[in-house]
PDB file of C-alpha atoms in Angstrom:
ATOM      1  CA  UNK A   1       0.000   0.000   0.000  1.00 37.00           C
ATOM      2  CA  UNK A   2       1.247   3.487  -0.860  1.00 44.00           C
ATOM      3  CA  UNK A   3       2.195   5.601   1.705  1.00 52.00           C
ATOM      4  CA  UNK A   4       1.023   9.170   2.427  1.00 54.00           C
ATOM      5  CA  UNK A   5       2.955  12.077   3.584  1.00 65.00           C
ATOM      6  CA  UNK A   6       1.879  14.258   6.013  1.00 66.00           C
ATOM      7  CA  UNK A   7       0.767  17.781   4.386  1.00 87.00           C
ATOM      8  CA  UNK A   8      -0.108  16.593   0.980  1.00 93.00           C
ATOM      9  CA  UNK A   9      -3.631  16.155   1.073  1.00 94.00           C
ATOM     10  CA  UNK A  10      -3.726  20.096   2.488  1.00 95.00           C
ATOM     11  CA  UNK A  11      -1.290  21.178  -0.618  1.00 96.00           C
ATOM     12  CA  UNK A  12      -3.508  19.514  -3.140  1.00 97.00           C
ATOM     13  CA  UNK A  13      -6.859  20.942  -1.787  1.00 97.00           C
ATOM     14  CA  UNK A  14      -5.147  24.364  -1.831  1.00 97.00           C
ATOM     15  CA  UNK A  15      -3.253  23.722  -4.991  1.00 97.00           C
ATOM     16  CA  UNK A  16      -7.143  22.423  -6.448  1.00 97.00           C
ATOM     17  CA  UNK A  17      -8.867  25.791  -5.168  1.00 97.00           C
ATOM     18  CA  UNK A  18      -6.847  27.778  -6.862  1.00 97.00           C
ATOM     19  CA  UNK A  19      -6.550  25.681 -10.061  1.00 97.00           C
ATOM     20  CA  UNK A  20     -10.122  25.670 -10.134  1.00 97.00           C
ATOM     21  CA  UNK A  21     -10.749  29.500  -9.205  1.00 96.00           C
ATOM     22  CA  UNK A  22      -8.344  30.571 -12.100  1.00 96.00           C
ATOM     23  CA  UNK A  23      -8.997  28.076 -15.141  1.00 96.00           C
ATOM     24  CA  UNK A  24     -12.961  26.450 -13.797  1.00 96.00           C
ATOM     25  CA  UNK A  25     -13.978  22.944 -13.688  1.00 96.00           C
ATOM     26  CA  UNK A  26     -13.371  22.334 -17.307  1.00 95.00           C
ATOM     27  CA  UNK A  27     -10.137  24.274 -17.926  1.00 96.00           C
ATOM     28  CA  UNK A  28      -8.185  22.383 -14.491  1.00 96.00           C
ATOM     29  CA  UNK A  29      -5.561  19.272 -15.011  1.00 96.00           C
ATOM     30  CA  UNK A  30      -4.756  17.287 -12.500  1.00 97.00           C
ATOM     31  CA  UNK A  31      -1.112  17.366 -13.637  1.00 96.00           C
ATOM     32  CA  UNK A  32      -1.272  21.160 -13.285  1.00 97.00           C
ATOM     33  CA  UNK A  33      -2.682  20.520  -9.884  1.00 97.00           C
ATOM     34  CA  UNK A  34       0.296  17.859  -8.793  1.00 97.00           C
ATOM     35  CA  UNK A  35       2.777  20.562 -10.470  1.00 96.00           C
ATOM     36  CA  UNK A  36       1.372  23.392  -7.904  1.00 95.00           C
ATOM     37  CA  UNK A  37       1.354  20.986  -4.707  1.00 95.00           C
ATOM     38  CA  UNK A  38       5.233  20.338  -5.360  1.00 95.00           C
ATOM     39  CA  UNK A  39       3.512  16.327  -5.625  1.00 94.00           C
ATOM     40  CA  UNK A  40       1.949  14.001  -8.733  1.00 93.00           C
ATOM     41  CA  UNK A  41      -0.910  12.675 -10.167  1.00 94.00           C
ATOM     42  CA  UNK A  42      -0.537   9.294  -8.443  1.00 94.00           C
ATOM     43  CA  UNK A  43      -0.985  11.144  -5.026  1.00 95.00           C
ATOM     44  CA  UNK A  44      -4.192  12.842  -6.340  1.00 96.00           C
ATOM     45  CA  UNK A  45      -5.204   9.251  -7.597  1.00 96.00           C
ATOM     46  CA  UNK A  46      -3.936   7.364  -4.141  1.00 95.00           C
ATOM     47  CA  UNK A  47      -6.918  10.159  -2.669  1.00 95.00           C
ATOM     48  CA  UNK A  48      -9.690  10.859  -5.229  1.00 96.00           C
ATOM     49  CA  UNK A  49     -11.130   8.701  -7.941  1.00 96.00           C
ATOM     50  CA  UNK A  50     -10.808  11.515 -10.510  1.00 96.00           C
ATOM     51  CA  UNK A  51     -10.692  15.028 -10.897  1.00 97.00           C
ATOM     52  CA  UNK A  52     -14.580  15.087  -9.936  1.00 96.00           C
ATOM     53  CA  UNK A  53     -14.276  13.815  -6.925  1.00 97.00           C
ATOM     54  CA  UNK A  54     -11.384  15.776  -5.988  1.00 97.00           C
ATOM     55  CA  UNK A  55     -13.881  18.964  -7.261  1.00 97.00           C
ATOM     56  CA  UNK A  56     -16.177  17.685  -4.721  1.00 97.00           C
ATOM     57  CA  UNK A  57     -13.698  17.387  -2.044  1.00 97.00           C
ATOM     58  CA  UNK A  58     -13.011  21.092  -2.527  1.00 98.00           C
ATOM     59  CA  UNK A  59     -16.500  22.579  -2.765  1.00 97.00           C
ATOM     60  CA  UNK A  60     -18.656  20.047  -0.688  1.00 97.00           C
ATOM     61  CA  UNK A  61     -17.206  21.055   2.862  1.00 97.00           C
ATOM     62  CA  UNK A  62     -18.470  24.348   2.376  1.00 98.00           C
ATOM     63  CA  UNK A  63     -21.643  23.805   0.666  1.00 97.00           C
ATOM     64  CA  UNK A  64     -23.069  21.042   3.363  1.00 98.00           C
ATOM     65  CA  UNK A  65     -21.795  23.480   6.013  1.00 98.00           C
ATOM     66  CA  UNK A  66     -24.207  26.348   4.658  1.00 97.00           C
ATOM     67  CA  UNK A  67     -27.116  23.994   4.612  1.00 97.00           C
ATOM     68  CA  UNK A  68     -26.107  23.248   8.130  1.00 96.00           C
ATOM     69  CA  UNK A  69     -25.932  26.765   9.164  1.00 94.00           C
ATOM     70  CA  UNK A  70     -29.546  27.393   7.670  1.00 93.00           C
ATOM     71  CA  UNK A  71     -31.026  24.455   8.876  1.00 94.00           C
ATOM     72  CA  UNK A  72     -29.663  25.606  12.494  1.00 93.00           C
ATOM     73  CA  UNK A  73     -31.445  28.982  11.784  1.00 91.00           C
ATOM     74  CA  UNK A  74     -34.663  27.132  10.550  1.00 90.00           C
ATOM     75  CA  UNK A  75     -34.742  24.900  13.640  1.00 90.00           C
ATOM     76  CA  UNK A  76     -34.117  27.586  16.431  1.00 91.00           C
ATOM     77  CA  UNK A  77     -37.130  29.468  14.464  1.00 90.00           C
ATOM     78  CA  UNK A  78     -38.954  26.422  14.956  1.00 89.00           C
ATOM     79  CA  UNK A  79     -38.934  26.568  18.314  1.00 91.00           C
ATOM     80  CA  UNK A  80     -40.255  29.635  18.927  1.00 91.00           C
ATOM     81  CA  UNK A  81     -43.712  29.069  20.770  1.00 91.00           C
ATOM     82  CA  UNK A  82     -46.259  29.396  17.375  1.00 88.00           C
ATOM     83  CA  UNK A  83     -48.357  32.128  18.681  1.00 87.00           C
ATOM     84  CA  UNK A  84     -45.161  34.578  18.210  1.00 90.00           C
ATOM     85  CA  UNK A  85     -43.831  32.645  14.749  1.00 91.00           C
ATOM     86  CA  UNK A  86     -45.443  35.174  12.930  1.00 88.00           C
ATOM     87  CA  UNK A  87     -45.053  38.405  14.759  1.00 88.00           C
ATOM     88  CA  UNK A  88     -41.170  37.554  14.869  1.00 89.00           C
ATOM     89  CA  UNK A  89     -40.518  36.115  11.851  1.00 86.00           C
ATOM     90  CA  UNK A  90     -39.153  39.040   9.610  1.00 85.00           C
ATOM     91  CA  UNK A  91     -36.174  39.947  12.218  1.00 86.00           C
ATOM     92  CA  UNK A  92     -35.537  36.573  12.646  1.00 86.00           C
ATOM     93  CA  UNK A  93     -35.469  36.220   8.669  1.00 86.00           C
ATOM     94  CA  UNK A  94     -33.194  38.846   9.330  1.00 86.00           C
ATOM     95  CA  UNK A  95     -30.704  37.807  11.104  1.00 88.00           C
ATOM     96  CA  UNK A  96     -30.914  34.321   9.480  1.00 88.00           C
ATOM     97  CA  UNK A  97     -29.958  35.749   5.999  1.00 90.00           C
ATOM     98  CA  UNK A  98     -26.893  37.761   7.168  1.00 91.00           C
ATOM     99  CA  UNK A  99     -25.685  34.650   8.736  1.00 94.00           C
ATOM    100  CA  UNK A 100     -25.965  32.961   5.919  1.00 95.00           C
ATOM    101  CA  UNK A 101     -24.186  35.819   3.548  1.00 96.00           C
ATOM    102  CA  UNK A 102     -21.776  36.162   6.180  1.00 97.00           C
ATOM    103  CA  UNK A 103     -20.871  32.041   5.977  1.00 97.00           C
ATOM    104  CA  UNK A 104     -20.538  32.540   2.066  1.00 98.00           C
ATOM    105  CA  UNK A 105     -18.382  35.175   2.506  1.00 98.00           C
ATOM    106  CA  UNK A 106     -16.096  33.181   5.450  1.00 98.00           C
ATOM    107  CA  UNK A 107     -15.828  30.295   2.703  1.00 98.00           C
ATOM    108  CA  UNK A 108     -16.224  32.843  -0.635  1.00 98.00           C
ATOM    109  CA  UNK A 109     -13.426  31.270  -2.848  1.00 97.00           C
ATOM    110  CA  UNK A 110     -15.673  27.444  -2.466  1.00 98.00           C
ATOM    111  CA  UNK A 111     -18.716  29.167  -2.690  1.00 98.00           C
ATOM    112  CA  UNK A 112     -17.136  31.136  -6.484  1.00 98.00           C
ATOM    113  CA  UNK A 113     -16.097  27.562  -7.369  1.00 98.00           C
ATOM    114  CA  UNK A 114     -19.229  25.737  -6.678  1.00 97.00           C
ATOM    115  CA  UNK A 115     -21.090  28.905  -8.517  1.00 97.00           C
ATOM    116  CA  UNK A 116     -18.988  29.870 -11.131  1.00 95.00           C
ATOM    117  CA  UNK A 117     -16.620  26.701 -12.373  1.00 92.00           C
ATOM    118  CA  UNK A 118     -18.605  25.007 -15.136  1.00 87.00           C
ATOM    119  CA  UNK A 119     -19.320  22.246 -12.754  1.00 88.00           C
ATOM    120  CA  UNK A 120     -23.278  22.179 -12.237  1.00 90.00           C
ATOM    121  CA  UNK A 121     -23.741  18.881 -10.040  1.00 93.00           C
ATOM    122  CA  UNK A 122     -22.563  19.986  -6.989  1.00 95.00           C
ATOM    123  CA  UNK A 123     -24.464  23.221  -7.399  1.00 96.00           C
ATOM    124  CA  UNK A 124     -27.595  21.700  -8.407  1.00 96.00           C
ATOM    125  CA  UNK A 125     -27.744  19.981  -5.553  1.00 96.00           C
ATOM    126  CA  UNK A 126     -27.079  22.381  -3.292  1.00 97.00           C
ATOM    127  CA  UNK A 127     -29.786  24.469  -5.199  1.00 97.00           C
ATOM    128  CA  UNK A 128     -32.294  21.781  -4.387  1.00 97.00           C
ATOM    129  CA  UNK A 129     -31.255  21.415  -0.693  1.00 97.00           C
ATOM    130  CA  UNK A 130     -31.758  24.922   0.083  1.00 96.00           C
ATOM    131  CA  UNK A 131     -35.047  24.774  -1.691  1.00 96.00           C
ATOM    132  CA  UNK A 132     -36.799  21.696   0.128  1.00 96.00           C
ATOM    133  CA  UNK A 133     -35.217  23.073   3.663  1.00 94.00           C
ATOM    134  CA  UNK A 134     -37.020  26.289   3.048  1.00 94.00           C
ATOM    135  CA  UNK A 135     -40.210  24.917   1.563  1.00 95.00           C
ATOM    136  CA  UNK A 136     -40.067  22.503   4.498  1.00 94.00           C
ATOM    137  CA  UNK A 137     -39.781  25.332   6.799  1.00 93.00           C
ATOM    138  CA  UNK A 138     -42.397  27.495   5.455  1.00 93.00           C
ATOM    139  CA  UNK A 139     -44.940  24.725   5.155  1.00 94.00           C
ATOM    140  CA  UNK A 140     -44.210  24.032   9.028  1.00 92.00           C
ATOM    141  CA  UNK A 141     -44.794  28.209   9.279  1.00 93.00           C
ATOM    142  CA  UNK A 142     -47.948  27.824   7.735  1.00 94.00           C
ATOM    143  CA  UNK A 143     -49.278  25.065   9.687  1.00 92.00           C
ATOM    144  CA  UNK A 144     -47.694  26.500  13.243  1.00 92.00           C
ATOM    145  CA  UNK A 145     -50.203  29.945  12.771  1.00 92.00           C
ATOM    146  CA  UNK A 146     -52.599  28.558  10.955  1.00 93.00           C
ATOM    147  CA  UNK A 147     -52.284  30.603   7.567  1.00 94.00           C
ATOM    148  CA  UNK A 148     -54.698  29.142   4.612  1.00 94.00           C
ATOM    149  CA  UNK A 149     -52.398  29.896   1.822  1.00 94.00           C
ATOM    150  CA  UNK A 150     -52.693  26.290   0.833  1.00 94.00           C
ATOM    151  CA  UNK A 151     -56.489  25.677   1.920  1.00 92.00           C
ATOM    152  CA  UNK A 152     -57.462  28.523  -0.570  1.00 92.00           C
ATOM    153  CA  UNK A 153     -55.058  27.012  -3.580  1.00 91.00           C
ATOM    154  CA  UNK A 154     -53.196  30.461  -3.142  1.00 93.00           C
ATOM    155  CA  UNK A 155     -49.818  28.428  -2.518  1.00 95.00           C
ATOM    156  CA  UNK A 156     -49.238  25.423  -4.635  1.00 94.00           C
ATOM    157  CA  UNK A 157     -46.225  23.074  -4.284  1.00 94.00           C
ATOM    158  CA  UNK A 158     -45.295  24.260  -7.762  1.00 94.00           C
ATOM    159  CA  UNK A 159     -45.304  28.009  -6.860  1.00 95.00           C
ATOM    160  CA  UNK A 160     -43.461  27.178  -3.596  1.00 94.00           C
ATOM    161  CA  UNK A 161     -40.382  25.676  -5.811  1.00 96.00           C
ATOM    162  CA  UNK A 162     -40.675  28.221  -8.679  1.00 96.00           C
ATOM    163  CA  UNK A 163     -39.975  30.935  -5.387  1.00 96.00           C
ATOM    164  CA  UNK A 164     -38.077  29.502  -3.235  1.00 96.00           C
ATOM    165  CA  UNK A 165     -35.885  28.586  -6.268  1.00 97.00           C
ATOM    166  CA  UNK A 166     -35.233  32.474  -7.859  1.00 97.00           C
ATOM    167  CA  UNK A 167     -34.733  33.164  -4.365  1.00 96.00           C
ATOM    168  CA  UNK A 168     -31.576  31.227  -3.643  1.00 96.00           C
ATOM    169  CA  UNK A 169     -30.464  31.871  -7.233  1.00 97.00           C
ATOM    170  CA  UNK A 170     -31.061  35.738  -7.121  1.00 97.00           C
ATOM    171  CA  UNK A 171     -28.447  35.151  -3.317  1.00 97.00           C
ATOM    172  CA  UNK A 172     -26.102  33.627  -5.023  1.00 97.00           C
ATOM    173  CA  UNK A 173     -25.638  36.278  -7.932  1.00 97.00           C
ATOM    174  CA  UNK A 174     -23.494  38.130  -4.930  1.00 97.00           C
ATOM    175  CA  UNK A 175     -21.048  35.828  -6.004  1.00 97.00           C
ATOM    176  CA  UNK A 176     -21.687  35.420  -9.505  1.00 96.00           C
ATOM    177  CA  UNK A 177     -20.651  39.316  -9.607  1.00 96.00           C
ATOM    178  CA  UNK A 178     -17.725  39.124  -7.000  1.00 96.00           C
ATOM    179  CA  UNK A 179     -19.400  41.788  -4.797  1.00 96.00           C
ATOM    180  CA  UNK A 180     -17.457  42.680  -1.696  1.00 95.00           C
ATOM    181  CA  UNK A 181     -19.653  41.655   1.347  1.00 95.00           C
ATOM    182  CA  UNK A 182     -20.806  44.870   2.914  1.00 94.00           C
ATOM    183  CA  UNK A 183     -22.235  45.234  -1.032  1.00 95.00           C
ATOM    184  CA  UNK A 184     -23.560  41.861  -1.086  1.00 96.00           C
ATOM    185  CA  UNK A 185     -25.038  42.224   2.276  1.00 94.00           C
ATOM    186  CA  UNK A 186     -27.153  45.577   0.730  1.00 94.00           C
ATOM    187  CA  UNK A 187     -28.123  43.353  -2.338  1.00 96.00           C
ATOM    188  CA  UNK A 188     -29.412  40.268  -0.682  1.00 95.00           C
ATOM    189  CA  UNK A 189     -31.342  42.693   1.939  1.00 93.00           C
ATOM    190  CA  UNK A 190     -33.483  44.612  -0.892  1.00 94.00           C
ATOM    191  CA  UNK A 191     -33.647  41.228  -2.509  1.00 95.00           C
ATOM    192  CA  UNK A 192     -35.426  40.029   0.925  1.00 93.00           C
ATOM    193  CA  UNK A 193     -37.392  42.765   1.062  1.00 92.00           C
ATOM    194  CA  UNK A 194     -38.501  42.406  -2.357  1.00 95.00           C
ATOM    195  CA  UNK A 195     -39.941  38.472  -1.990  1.00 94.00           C
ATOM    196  CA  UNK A 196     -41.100  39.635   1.379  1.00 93.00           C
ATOM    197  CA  UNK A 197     -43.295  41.773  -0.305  1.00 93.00           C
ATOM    198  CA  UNK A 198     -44.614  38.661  -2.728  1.00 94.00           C
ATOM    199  CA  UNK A 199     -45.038  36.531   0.256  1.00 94.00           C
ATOM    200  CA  UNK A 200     -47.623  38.919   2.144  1.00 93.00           C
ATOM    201  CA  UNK A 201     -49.706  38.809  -0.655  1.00 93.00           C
ATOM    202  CA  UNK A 202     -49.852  35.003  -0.341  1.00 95.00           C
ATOM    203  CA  UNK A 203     -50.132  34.582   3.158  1.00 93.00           C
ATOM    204  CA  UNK A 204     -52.797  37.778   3.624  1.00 91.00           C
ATOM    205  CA  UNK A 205     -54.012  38.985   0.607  1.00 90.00           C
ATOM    206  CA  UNK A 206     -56.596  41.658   2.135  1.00 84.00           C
ATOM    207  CA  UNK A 207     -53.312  43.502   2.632  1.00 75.00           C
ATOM    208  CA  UNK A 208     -52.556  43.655  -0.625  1.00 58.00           C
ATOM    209  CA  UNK A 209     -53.566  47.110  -2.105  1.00 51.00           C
ATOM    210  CA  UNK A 210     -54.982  46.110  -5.851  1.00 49.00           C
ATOM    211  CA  UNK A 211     -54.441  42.181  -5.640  1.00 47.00           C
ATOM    212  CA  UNK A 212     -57.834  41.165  -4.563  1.00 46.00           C
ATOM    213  CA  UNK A 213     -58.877  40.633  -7.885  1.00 45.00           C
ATOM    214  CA  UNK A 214     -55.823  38.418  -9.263  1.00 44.00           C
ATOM    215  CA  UNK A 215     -56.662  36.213  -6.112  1.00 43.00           C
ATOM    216  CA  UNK A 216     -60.372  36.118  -6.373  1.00 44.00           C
ATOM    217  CA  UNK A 217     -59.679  34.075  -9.400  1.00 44.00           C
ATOM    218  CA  UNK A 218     -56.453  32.214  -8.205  1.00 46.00           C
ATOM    219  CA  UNK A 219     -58.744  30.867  -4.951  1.00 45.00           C
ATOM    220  CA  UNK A 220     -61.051  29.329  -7.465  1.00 44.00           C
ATOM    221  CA  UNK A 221     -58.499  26.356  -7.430  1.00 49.00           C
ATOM    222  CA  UNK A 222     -58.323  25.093  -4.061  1.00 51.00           C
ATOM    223  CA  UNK A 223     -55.584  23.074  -2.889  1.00 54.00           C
ATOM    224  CA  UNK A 224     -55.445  19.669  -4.045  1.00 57.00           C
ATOM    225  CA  UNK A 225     -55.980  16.586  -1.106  1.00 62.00           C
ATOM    226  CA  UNK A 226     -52.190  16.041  -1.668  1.00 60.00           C
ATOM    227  CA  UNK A 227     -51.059  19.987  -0.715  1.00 58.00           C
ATOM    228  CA  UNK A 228     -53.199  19.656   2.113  1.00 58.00           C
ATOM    229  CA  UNK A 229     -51.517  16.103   3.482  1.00 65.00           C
ATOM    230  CA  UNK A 230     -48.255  17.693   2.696  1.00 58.00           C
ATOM    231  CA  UNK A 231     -49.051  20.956   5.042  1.00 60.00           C
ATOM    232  CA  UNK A 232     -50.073  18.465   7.953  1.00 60.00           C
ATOM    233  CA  UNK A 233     -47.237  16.376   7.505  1.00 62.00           C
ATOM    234  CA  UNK A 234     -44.601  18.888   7.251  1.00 56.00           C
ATOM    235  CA  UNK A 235     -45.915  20.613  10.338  1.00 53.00           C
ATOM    236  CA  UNK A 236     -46.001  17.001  12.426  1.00 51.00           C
ATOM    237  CA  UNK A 237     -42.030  16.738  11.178  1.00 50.00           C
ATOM    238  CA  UNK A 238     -42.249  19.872  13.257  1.00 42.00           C
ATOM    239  CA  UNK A 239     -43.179  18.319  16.163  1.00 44.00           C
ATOM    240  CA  UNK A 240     -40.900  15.115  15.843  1.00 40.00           C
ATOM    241  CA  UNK A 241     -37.887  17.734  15.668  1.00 42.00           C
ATOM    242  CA  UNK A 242     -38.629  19.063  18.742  1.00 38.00           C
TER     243      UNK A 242
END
């Protein structure tokens, strides 16, 4: 069996970050890799299967540790007694987003790989983590204060993803655009304020000045059997977490 040497594992990460920040997924060679780490190909091959899974050995840390970091945000919201969910949620939403741009920022050159490299996997898949921990979240929201988005057919599991979805992707165009974070941190706020705005008209559409009518005809389509189920079991997951 080959031997390892201490330190060459860190000099190939390091040496495979910055390959893939200057030349993306597509452009990076493992031999250029070796070359940079002052090691060879067979130690890359000794540790990853091939240059994906080196890619992912890069990236992934990062990436599960956001999910981890929202998830922790998500939970401690969750336990907030339900009859104060609602009055608290937008500072809490608050405070949860700069977290989160402040963890991108901590880990920025993983987070421009995983975005920018040419690579989609890995960032598809964080794309549809994020998006089924929110939805998850909000449909435990919704069935904590009793909103009847989904009674009334005003929230659909299809509109849920389409949002939740340009959400995440309009966050990550911070680092798409290499903004510094104080920037980014502006940006992602007015972006939050902008869905916030979208999401009161779901959850209480008498507040909306000149929507009634586009929901008058949008609650002619209550929610299927199947939205409803999902609403009770998402908010009994709620209760199992506890």
């Amino acid at each position: 069996m080959a031997r390892r040497e201490e330190g060459v594992t860190e000099r190939l990460i390091e040496s495979a970050r910055a390959e893939f920040l200057e030349k993306g997924y597509d452009g990076a060679s493992l031999r250029s890799i070796a070359d940079r780490a002052g090691s060879s190909k067979g130690a890359i091959y000794i540790r990853y299967a091939d240059k994906a899974d080196l890619y992912a050995a890069v990236v992934k840390p990062a990436a599960d540790g956001l999910i981890e970091c929202l998830a922790s945000t998500f939970g401690e919201f969750g336990r907030i007694p339900a009859d104060e969910q609602e009055i608290r949620m937008h500072s809490f939403a608050d405070d949860g987003i700069a977290k989160m741009v402040d963890y991108i920022y901590d880990h920025f050159k993983d987070f421009k790989i995983l975005v920018c490299s040419g690579e989609e996997s890995l960032y598809s898949s964080l794309m549809d983590r994020l998006v089924e921990l929110d939805t998850e979240t909000t449909y435990r929201y919704i069935e904590a204060v009793g909103n009847d988005a989904v009674e009334t057919g005003r929230l659909t599991p299809e509109i849920m993803h389409m949002i939740n979805t340009a959400y995440f992707t309009g966050i990550f165009e911070i680092v798409r655009h290499g903004m510094d974070r104080e920037a980014a941190k502006h940006y992602v706020y007015r972006l939050c304020r902008f869905y916030r705005a979208g999401w009161s008209t779901i959850f209480h559409p008498d507040r909306d000045e000149g929507g009634g009518r586009l929901w008058a005809s949008a609650s002619d389509a209550p929610a299927s059997p199947e939205a409803k189920e999902l609403v009770k079991r998402e908010g009994g997951r709620r209760e199992m977490r506890r």
